[in-house]
Amino acid sequence: MGRSRRTLPEELLLLALDPATGTTAQPQSLDLGLAGAQLVELALAGRIAPDGDRIAVVVPRPTGDPTLDCALELLRRRGAPVRAVHWIGGPRLGLRQTYLSHLERCGMVHAVEGQMCGVLPTTRYQATDNAISREIRARLDSAIRTGVPPDPRTAALAALAHAVGLGKHLYPGNEGRSSRSRLRDLIRHDPMGGLVAHAVMDVQNGVAAQPRRAAAGPAGRPATGARAAEPARGVPAQPHRGSMARAVAH
């Protein structure tokens, strides 16, 4: 994979960055979205493919992107297809910071040091070239405005943006309601993006943490091999905010 094209995790992160404040919108759900964006990027590169609600490695060859290749290797080591919701809900410590640092090395953002409440050190990241963010945003706007089916990359980006709750950040207020609705509808244009987006929302709604219960068979006995139906996918829930020793980009 060449570095002439920005990856979906990078584009999702740039979409979430507020150009005025350097903060990221929806920081907790964004972390899940970045893990999901890695899956879509690997699928676009032909390295993985959906297998029902699972992700299967089909070509283990490295892409040339160190962060993506780390995810690909972890998937390969599983030895069997893994449920998307379990993968996205797994620990991804430092993933957002990894991508922020990469964008800084590429010259697309610069770090601004500061303090929270005059005590806690903070680091905010501001775009060095807002034209890049505007170009990414313009692709979404075009897909929403024209109604023309977007390319798989843009469709997946729209699905991820909706899943992590960026709709109100990108299209705020009552005037943005119809745009937010159309952003959500773009999920259907990319199967992998849709699978990952729903998995991101399921993790936020606690579906991944709920144990499966066998369906009742004759005489109330559990049916062999039966799988309980998963709860309906809903609007992303607001994740719990943990304590911070160091605030990064929010």
GROMACS .gro file of C-alpha atoms in nm:
model
  250
    1MET     CA    1   0.000   0.000   0.000
    2GLY     CA    2   0.148   0.331  -0.099
    3ARG     CA    3   0.143   0.634   0.126
    4SER     CA    4   0.008   0.864  -0.145
    5ARG     CA    5  -0.344   0.787  -0.022
    6ARG     CA    6  -0.465   0.865   0.327
    7THR     CA    7  -0.608   0.566   0.510
    8LEU     CA    8  -0.960   0.557   0.647
    9PRO     CA    9  -0.846   0.581   1.012
   10GLU     CA   10  -0.652   0.898   0.922
   11GLU     CA   11  -0.950   1.047   0.737
   12LEU     CA   12  -1.191   0.964   1.019
   13LEU     CA   13  -0.958   1.130   1.270
   14LEU     CA   14  -0.919   1.441   1.055
   15LEU     CA   15  -1.299   1.462   1.026
   16ALA     CA   16  -1.330   1.449   1.404
   17LEU     CA   17  -1.071   1.722   1.471
   18ASP     CA   18  -1.216   2.064   1.542
   19PRO     CA   19  -1.006   2.308   1.336
   20ALA     CA   20  -1.063   2.591   1.585
   21THR     CA   21  -0.995   2.417   1.917
   22GLY     CA   22  -0.781   2.117   1.825
   23THR     CA   23  -1.010   1.885   2.019
   24THR     CA   24  -1.163   1.565   1.883
   25ALA     CA   25  -1.537   1.514   1.875
   26GLN     CA   26  -1.671   1.195   2.039
   27PRO     CA   27  -1.324   1.088   2.165
   28GLN     CA   28  -1.429   0.762   2.331
   29SER     CA   29  -1.645   0.630   2.047
   30LEU     CA   30  -1.382   0.756   1.802
   31ASP     CA   31  -1.137   0.502   1.942
   32LEU     CA   32  -1.378   0.225   1.845
   33GLY     CA   33  -1.425   0.385   1.506
   34LEU     CA   34  -1.051   0.388   1.440
   35ALA     CA   35  -1.031   0.014   1.512
   36GLY     CA   36  -1.323  -0.038   1.275
   37ALA     CA   37  -1.166   0.186   1.010
   38GLN     CA   38  -0.858  -0.034   1.017
   39LEU     CA   39  -1.074  -0.334   0.929
   40VAL     CA   40  -1.233  -0.153   0.636
   41GLU     CA   41  -0.895  -0.034   0.510
   42LEU     CA   42  -0.759  -0.389   0.526
   43ALA     CA   43  -1.066  -0.510   0.336
   44LEU     CA   44  -1.016  -0.243   0.068
   45ALA     CA   45  -0.655  -0.364   0.040
   46GLY     CA   46  -0.780  -0.721  -0.016
   47ARG     CA   47  -0.627  -0.858   0.306
   48ILE     CA   48  -0.947  -0.947   0.492
   49ALA     CA   49  -1.308  -1.015   0.399
   50PRO     CA   50  -1.641  -1.041   0.582
   51ASP     CA   51  -1.762  -1.391   0.669
   52GLY     CA   52  -2.114  -1.336   0.802
   53ASP     CA   53  -2.065  -1.120   1.110
   54ARG     CA   54  -1.701  -1.228   1.130
   55ILE     CA   55  -1.376  -1.109   0.976
   56ALA     CA   56  -1.150  -1.355   0.795
   57VAL     CA   57  -0.793  -1.302   0.679
   58VAL     CA   58  -0.770  -1.396   0.310
   59VAL     CA   59  -0.425  -1.258   0.220
   60PRO     CA   60  -0.181  -1.225   0.514
   61ARG     CA   61   0.074  -1.031   0.308
   62PRO     CA   62   0.173  -0.700   0.477
   63THR     CA   63   0.036  -0.377   0.334
   64GLY     CA   64   0.343  -0.165   0.409
   65ASP     CA   65   0.154   0.043   0.667
   66PRO     CA   66   0.297  -0.051   1.012
   67THR     CA   67  -0.021   0.018   1.209
   68LEU     CA   68  -0.246  -0.170   0.968
   69ASP     CA   69   0.002  -0.456   0.947
   70CYS     CA   70   0.001  -0.488   1.326
   71ALA     CA   71  -0.378  -0.529   1.316
   72LEU     CA   72  -0.351  -0.775   1.027
   73GLU     CA   73  -0.098  -0.987   1.215
   74LEU     CA   74  -0.316  -0.994   1.526
   75LEU     CA   75  -0.609  -1.110   1.314
   76ARG     CA   76  -0.392  -1.375   1.148
   77ARG     CA   77  -0.281  -1.510   1.486
   78ARG     CA   78  -0.642  -1.574   1.583
   79GLY     CA   79  -0.635  -1.865   1.339
   80ALA     CA   80  -1.010  -1.841   1.273
   81PRO     CA   81  -1.252  -1.567   1.169
   82VAL     CA   82  -1.330  -1.332   1.457
   83ARG     CA   83  -1.658  -1.153   1.520
   84ALA     CA   84  -1.628  -0.788   1.421
   85VAL     CA   85  -1.798  -0.677   1.742
   86HIS     CA   86  -1.546  -0.868   1.954
   87TRP     CA   87  -1.249  -0.732   1.760
   88ILE     CA   88  -1.365  -0.371   1.780
   89GLY     CA   89  -1.457  -0.407   2.146
   90GLY     CA   90  -1.113  -0.540   2.239
   91PRO     CA   91  -0.841  -0.326   2.399
   92ARG     CA   92  -0.692  -0.071   2.161
   93LEU     CA   93  -0.479   0.133   2.398
   94GLY     CA   94  -0.307   0.426   2.232
   95LEU     CA   95  -0.458   0.379   1.887
   96ARG     CA   96  -0.584   0.737   1.861
   97GLN     CA   97  -0.251   0.873   1.983
   98THR     CA   98  -0.068   0.652   1.732
   99TYR     CA   99  -0.262   0.807   1.446
  100LEU     CA  100  -0.232   1.160   1.583
  101SER     CA  101   0.146   1.117   1.607
  102HIS     CA  102   0.154   0.982   1.254
  103LEU     CA  103  -0.044   1.278   1.122
  104GLU     CA  104   0.198   1.507   1.303
  105ARG     CA  105   0.500   1.337   1.142
  106CYS     CA  106   0.331   1.374   0.803
  107GLY     CA  107   0.285   1.746   0.867
  108MET     CA  108  -0.095   1.732   0.859
  109VAL     CA  109  -0.137   1.840   1.224
  110HIS     CA  110   0.079   2.007   1.483
  111ALA     CA  111   0.075   1.955   1.860
  112VAL     CA  112  -0.018   2.239   2.095
  113GLU     CA  113   0.084   2.185   2.457
  114GLY     CA  114  -0.125   2.327   2.739
  115GLN     CA  115  -0.274   2.259   3.081
  116MET     CA  116  -0.616   2.160   3.208
  117CYS     CA  117  -0.728   2.357   3.513
  118GLY     CA  118  -0.372   2.487   3.535
  119VAL     CA  119  -0.249   2.146   3.653
  120LEU     CA  120  -0.291   1.855   3.412
  121PRO     CA  121  -0.076   1.870   3.098
  122THR     CA  122  -0.274   1.847   2.776
  123THR     CA  123  -0.188   1.811   2.411
  124ARG     CA  124  -0.421   1.935   2.139
  125TYR     CA  125  -0.373   1.877   1.770
  126GLN     CA  126  -0.461   2.134   1.508
  127ALA     CA  127  -0.462   2.084   1.134
  128THR     CA  128  -0.176   2.253   0.950
  129ASP     CA  129  -0.364   2.244   0.620
  130ASN     CA  130  -0.742   2.271   0.650
  131ALA     CA  131  -0.772   2.206   0.277
  132ILE     CA  132  -0.719   1.835   0.343
  133SER     CA  133  -1.006   1.822   0.592
  134ARG     CA  134  -1.223   2.025   0.355
  135GLU     CA  135  -1.155   1.779   0.073
  136ILE     CA  136  -1.258   1.486   0.294
  137ARG     CA  137  -1.568   1.670   0.408
  138ALA     CA  138  -1.655   1.764   0.048
  139ARG     CA  139  -1.671   1.395  -0.047
  140LEU     CA  140  -1.927   1.331   0.223
  141ASP     CA  141  -2.122   1.644   0.134
  142SER     CA  142  -2.132   1.542  -0.232
  143ALA     CA  143  -2.260   1.194  -0.152
  144ILE     CA  144  -2.528   1.341   0.076
  145ARG     CA  145  -2.632   1.619  -0.162
  146THR     CA  146  -2.638   1.435  -0.494
  147GLY     CA  147  -2.776   1.101  -0.383
  148VAL     CA  148  -2.535   0.930  -0.625
  149PRO     CA  149  -2.397   0.607  -0.474
  150PRO     CA  150  -2.048   0.694  -0.346
  151ASP     CA  151  -1.733   0.493  -0.396
  152PRO     CA  152  -1.672   0.222  -0.130
  153ARG     CA  153  -1.414   0.433   0.054
  154THR     CA  154  -1.646   0.732   0.092
  155ALA     CA  155  -1.942   0.508   0.180
  156ALA     CA  156  -1.737   0.339   0.453
  157LEU     CA  157  -1.618   0.675   0.586
  158ALA     CA  158  -1.980   0.793   0.605
  159ALA     CA  159  -2.083   0.474   0.786
  160LEU     CA  160  -1.803   0.512   1.040
  161ALA     CA  161  -1.874   0.883   1.090
  162HIS     CA  162  -2.236   0.800   1.168
  163ALA     CA  163  -2.142   0.508   1.395
  164VAL     CA  164  -1.913   0.714   1.619
  165GLY     CA  165  -2.162   1.000   1.643
  166LEU     CA  166  -1.993   1.259   1.422
  167GLY     CA  167  -2.320   1.349   1.249
  168LYS     CA  168  -2.403   1.628   1.495
  169HIS     CA  169  -2.044   1.753   1.475
  170LEU     CA  170  -2.047   1.768   1.096
  171TYR     CA  171  -2.410   1.873   1.044
  172PRO     CA  172  -2.527   2.045   1.365
  173GLY     CA  173  -2.867   2.178   1.463
  174ASN     CA  174  -3.211   2.136   1.315
  175GLU     CA  175  -3.085   2.250   0.975
  176GLY     CA  176  -2.849   1.953   0.967
  177ARG     CA  177  -3.112   1.692   1.050
  178SER     CA  178  -3.176   1.582   0.693
  179SER     CA  179  -2.802   1.562   0.623
  180ARG     CA  180  -2.751   1.346   0.932
  181SER     CA  181  -3.029   1.117   0.812
  182ARG     CA  182  -2.872   1.081   0.469
  183LEU     CA  183  -2.530   1.023   0.629
  184ARG     CA  184  -2.681   0.729   0.816
  185ASP     CA  185  -2.840   0.595   0.498
  186LEU     CA  186  -2.503   0.579   0.320
  187ILE     CA  187  -2.420   0.273   0.533
  188ARG     CA  188  -2.599   0.050   0.283
  189HIS     CA  189  -2.358   0.133   0.000
  190ASP     CA  190  -2.062  -0.063   0.137
  191PRO     CA  191  -2.116  -0.407   0.296
  192MET     CA  192  -1.790  -0.407   0.490
  193GLY     CA  193  -1.838  -0.050   0.608
  194GLY     CA  194  -2.192  -0.135   0.716
  195LEU     CA  195  -2.079  -0.446   0.905
  196VAL     CA  196  -1.810  -0.253   1.089
  197ALA     CA  197  -2.032   0.048   1.160
  198HIS     CA  198  -2.301  -0.171   1.316
  199ALA     CA  199  -2.034  -0.350   1.520
  200VAL     CA  200  -1.909  -0.013   1.651
  201MET     CA  201  -2.263   0.081   1.756
  202ASP     CA  202  -2.319  -0.263   1.912
  203VAL     CA  203  -2.007  -0.223   2.127
  204GLN     CA  204  -2.125   0.117   2.247
  205ASN     CA  205  -2.467  -0.026   2.331
  206GLY     CA  206  -2.316  -0.315   2.525
  207VAL     CA  207  -2.416  -0.590   2.285
  208ALA     CA  208  -2.065  -0.737   2.276
  209ALA     CA  209  -2.063  -0.779   2.654
  210GLN     CA  210  -2.393  -0.966   2.669
  211PRO     CA  211  -2.356  -1.346   2.687
  212ARG     CA  212  -2.540  -1.551   2.430
  213ARG     CA  213  -2.834  -1.749   2.562
  214ALA     CA  214  -2.948  -2.068   2.396
  215ALA     CA  215  -3.301  -2.067   2.263
  216ALA     CA  216  -3.539  -2.295   2.449
  217GLY     CA  217  -3.607  -2.632   2.287
  218PRO     CA  218  -3.878  -2.888   2.361
  219ALA     CA  219  -3.991  -2.902   2.724
  220GLY     CA  220  -3.798  -2.582   2.795
  221ARG     CA  221  -3.456  -2.743   2.742
  222PRO     CA  222  -3.188  -2.533   2.566
  223ALA     CA  223  -3.175  -2.616   2.197
  224THR     CA  224  -2.841  -2.754   2.085
  225GLY     CA  225  -2.636  -2.511   1.884
  226ALA     CA  226  -2.902  -2.239   1.898
  227ARG     CA  227  -2.792  -1.877   1.908
  228ALA     CA  228  -2.988  -1.604   2.081
  229ALA     CA  229  -3.100  -1.315   1.870
  230GLU     CA  230  -2.892  -1.003   1.926
  231PRO     CA  231  -3.065  -0.685   2.045
  232ALA     CA  232  -3.160  -0.438   1.778
  233ARG     CA  233  -2.895  -0.192   1.686
  234GLY     CA  234  -2.973   0.152   1.810
  235VAL     CA  235  -2.828   0.497   1.835
  236PRO     CA  236  -2.473   0.501   1.973
  237ALA     CA  237  -2.478   0.525   2.350
  238GLN     CA  238  -2.262   0.775   2.530
  239PRO     CA  239  -1.957   0.589   2.661
  240HIS     CA  240  -1.848   0.635   3.020
  241ARG     CA  241  -1.562   0.876   3.065
  242GLY     CA  242  -1.278   0.747   3.278
  243SER     CA  243  -1.030   0.949   3.478
  244MET     CA  244  -0.740   1.103   3.290
  245ALA     CA  245  -0.387   1.146   3.407
  246ARG     CA  246  -0.310   1.317   3.078
  247ALA     CA  247  -0.570   1.460   2.843
  248VAL     CA  248  -0.490   1.394   2.480
  249ALA     CA  249  -0.674   1.574   2.205
  250HIS     CA  250  -0.995   1.634   2.397
   0.00000   0.00000   0.00000
